[in-house]
mmCIF file of C-alpha atoms in Angstrom:
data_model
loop_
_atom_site.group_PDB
_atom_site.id
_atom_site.type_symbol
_atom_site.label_atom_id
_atom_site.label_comp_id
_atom_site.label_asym_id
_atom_site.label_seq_id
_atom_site.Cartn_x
_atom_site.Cartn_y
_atom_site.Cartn_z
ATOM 1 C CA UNK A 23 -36.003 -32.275 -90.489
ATOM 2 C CA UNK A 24 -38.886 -34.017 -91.910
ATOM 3 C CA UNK A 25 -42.446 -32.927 -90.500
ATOM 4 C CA UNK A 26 -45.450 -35.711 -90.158
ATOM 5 C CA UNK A 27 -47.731 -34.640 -93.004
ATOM 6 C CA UNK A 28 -50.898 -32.787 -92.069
ATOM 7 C CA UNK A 29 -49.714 -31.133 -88.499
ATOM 8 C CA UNK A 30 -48.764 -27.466 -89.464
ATOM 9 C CA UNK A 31 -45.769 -25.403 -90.939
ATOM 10 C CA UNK A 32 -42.206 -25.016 -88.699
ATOM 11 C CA UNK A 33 -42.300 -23.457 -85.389
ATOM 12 C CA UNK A 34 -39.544 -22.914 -84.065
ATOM 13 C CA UNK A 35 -38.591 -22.058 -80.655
ATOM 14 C CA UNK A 36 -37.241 -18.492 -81.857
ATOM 15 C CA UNK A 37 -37.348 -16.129 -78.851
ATOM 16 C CA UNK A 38 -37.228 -18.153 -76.338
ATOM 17 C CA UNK A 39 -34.838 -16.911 -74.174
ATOM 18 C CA UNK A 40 -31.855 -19.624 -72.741
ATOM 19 C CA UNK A 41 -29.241 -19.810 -71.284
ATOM 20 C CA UNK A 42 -26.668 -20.903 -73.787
ATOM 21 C CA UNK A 43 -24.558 -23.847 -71.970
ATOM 22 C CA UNK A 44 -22.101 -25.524 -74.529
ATOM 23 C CA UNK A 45 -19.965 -24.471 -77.585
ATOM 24 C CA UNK A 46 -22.106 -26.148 -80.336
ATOM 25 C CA UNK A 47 -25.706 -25.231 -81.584
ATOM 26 C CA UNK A 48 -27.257 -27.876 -80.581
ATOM 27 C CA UNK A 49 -30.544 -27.790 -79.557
ATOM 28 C CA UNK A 50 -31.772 -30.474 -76.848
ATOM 29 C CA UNK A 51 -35.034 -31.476 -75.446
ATOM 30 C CA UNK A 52 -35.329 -33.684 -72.993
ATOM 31 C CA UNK A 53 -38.366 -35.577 -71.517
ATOM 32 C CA UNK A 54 -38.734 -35.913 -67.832
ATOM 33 C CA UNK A 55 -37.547 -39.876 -68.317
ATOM 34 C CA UNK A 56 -34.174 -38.514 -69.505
ATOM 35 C CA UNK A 57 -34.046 -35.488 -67.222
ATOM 36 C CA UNK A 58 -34.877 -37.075 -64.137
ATOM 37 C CA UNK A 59 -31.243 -38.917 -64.473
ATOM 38 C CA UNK A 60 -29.518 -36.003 -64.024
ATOM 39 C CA UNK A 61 -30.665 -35.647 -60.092
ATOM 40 C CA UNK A 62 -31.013 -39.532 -59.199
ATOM 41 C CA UNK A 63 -27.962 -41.877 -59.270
ATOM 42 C CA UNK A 64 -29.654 -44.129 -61.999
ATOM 43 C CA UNK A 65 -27.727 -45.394 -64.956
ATOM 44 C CA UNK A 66 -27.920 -42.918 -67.658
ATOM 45 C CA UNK A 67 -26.681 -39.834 -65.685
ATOM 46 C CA UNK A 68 -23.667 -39.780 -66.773
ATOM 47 C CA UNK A 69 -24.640 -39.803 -70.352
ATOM 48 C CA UNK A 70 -27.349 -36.815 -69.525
ATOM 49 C CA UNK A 71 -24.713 -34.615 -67.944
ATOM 50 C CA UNK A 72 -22.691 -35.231 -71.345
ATOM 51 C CA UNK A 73 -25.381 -33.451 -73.090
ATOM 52 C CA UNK A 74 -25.595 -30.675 -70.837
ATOM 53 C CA UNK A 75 -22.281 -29.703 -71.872
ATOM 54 C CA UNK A 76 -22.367 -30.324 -75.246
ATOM 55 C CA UNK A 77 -25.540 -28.645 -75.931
ATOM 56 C CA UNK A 78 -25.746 -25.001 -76.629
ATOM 57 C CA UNK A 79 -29.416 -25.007 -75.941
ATOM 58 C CA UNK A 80 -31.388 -26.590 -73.334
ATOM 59 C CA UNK A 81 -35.328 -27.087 -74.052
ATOM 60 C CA UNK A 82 -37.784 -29.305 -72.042
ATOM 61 C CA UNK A 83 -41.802 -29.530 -72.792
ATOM 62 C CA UNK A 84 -44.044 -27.248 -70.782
ATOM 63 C CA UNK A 85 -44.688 -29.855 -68.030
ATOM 64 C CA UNK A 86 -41.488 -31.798 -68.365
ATOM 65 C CA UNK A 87 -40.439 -30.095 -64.452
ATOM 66 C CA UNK A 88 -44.080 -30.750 -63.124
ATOM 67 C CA UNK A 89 -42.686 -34.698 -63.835
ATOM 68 C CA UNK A 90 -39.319 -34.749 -62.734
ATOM 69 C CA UNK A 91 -40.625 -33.247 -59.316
ATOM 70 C CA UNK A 92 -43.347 -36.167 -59.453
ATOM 71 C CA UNK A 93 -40.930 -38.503 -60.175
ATOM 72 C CA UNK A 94 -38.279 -37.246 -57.473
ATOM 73 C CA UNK A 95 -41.074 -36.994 -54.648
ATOM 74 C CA UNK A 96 -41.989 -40.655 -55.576
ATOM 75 C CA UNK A 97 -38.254 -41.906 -55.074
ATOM 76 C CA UNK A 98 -38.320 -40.031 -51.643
ATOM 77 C CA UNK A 99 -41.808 -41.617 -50.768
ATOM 78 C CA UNK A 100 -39.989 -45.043 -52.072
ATOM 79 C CA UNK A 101 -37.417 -44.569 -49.897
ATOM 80 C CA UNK A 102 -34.606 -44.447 -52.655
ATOM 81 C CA UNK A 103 -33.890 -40.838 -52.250
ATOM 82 C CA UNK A 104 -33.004 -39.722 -48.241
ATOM 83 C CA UNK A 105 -35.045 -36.413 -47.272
ATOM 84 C CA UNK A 106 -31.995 -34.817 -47.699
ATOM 85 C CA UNK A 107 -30.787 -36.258 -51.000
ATOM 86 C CA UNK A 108 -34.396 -35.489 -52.246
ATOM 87 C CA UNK A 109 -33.500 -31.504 -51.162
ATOM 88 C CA UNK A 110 -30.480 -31.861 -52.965
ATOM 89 C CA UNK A 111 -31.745 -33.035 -56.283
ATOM 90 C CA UNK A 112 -34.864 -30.416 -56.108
ATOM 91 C CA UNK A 113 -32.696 -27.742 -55.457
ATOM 92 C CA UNK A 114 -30.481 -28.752 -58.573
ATOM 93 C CA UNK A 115 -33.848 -29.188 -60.601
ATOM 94 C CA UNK A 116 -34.689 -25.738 -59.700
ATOM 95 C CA UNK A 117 -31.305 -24.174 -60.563
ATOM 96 C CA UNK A 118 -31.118 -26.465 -63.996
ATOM 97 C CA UNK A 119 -35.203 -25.009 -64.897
ATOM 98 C CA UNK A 120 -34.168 -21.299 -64.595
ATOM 99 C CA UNK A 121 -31.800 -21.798 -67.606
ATOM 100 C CA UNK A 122 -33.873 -23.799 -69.554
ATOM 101 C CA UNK A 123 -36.337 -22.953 -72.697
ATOM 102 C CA UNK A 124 -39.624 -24.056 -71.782
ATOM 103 C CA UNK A 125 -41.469 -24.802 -74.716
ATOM 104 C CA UNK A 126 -45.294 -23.450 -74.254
ATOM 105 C CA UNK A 127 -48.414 -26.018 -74.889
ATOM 106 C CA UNK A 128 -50.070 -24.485 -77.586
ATOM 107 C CA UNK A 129 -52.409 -25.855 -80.344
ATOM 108 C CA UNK A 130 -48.617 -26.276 -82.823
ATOM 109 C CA UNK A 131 -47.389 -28.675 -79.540
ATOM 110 C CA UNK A 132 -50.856 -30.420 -79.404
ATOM 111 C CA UNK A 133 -51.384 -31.142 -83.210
ATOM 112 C CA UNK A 134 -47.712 -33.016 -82.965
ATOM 113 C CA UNK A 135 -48.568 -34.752 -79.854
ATOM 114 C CA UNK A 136 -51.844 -36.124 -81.895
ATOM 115 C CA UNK A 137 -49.754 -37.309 -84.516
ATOM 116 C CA UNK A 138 -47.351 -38.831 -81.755
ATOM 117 C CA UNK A 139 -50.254 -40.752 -80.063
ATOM 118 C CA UNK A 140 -51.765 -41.384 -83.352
ATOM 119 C CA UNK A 141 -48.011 -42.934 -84.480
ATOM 120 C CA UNK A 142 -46.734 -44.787 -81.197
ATOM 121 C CA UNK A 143 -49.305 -45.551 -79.010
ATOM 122 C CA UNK A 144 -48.458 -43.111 -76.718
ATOM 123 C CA UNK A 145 -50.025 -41.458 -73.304
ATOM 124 C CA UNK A 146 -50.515 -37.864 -73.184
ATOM 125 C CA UNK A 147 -47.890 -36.845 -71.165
ATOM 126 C CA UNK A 148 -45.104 -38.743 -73.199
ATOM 127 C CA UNK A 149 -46.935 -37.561 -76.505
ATOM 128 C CA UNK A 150 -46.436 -33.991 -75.629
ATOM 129 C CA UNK A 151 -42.647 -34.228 -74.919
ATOM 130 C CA UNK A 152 -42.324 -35.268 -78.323
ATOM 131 C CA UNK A 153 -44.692 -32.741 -79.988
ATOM 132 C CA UNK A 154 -42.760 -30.156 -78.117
ATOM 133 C CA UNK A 155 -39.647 -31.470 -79.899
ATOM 134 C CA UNK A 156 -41.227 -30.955 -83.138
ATOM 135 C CA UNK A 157 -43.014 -27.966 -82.609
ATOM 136 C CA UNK A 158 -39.407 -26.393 -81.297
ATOM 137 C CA UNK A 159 -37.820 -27.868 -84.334
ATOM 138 C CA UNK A 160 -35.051 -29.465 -81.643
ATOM 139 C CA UNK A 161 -31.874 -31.085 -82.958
ATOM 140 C CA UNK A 162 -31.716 -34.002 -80.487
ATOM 141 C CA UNK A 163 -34.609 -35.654 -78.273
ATOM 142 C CA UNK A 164 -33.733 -37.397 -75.123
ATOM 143 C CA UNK A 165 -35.566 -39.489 -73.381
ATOM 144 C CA UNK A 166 -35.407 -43.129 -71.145
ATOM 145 C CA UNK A 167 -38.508 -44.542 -72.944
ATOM 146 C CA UNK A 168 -38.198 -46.929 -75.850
ATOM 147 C CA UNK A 169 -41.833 -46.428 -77.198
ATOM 148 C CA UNK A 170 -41.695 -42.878 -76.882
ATOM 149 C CA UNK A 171 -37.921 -43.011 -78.720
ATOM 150 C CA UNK A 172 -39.411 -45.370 -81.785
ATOM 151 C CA UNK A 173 -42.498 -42.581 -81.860
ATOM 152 C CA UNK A 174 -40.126 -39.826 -82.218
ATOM 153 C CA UNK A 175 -37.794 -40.945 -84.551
ATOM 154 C CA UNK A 176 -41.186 -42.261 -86.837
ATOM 155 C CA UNK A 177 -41.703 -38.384 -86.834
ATOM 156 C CA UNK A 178 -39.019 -37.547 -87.798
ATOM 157 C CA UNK A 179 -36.664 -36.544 -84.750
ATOM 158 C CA UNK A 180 -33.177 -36.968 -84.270
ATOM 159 C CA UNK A 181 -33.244 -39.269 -80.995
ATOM 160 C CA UNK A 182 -31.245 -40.613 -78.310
ATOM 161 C CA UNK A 183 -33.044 -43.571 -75.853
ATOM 162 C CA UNK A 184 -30.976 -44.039 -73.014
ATOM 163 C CA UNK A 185 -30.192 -47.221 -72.563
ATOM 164 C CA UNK A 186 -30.361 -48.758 -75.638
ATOM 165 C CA UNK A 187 -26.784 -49.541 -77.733
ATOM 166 C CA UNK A 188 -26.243 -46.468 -80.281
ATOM 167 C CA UNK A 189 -26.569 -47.488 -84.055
ATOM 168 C CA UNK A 190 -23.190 -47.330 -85.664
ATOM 169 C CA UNK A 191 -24.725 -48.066 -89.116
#
């Protein structure tokens, strides 16, 4: 996978320790866009719980759970996710993080997040996500957001945006 000039040698995410889920090797990270899907009934789920089969490792950025639960307590405050629905969906969020590799914010994550905002325009939080894709050398990024997808795939990174029509080029 080709690295953006100037932010550091390969880091991979050797030692983490994860659950392994699928059959393949395949290494996915997903962003909180993408892995908020999996516990809301929004379009994209079904695609999201695809990958969680097919992957045999499961990787999300250091804050990537600190979002989904922002983003699942906003949908309860909304009023799209019942009280009970909202437990549900937590509770399945919890399970899911225990068997995830968190990728740790360190100065290898931040350097790639520069070059992400430098790149695409990007906020912090969505910048990160992405350096933590690079920094764990992941074979697949997922995420919801189109500017974040066109960042990550300027860098480099094999990417999925959910949502938009796959390229069968």
């Amino acid at each position: 996978m080709k690295k953006p000039i100037g932010v550091g040698p390969d880091h991979s995410s050797a030692g983490l320790a994860v659950r392994h889920w699928g059959n393949s090797g395949l290494r996915v990270l997903f962003d909180a866009s993408a892995l908020t899907k999996r516990y809301a009934s929004e379009s994209g789920r079904d695609r999201v719980s695809a990958l969680f089969g097919e992957a045999g490792e499961l990787l999300v950025a250091a804050h990537c759970h600190s979002e989904v639960a922002s983003a699942l307590l906003r949908r309860r405050r909304e009023g799209h996710l019942s009280p009970g629905e909202f437990d549900r969906a937590w509770t399945a969020a919890q399970r899911d993080a225990a068997d995830m590799a968190c990728v740790p914010l360190d100065r290898h994550v931040e350097r790639f997040a520069f070059a992400a905002m430098e790149y695409g325009f990007l906020a912090t939080m969505d910048a990160l996500h992405v350096g933590s894709a690079l920094a764990a050398d992941a074979d697949l990024f997922v995420t919801a957001d189109r500017r974040q997808a066109k960042a990550a795939r300027g860098l480099g990174l094999q990417t999925e945006c959910l949502g938009e029509e796959p390229d069968i080029s």
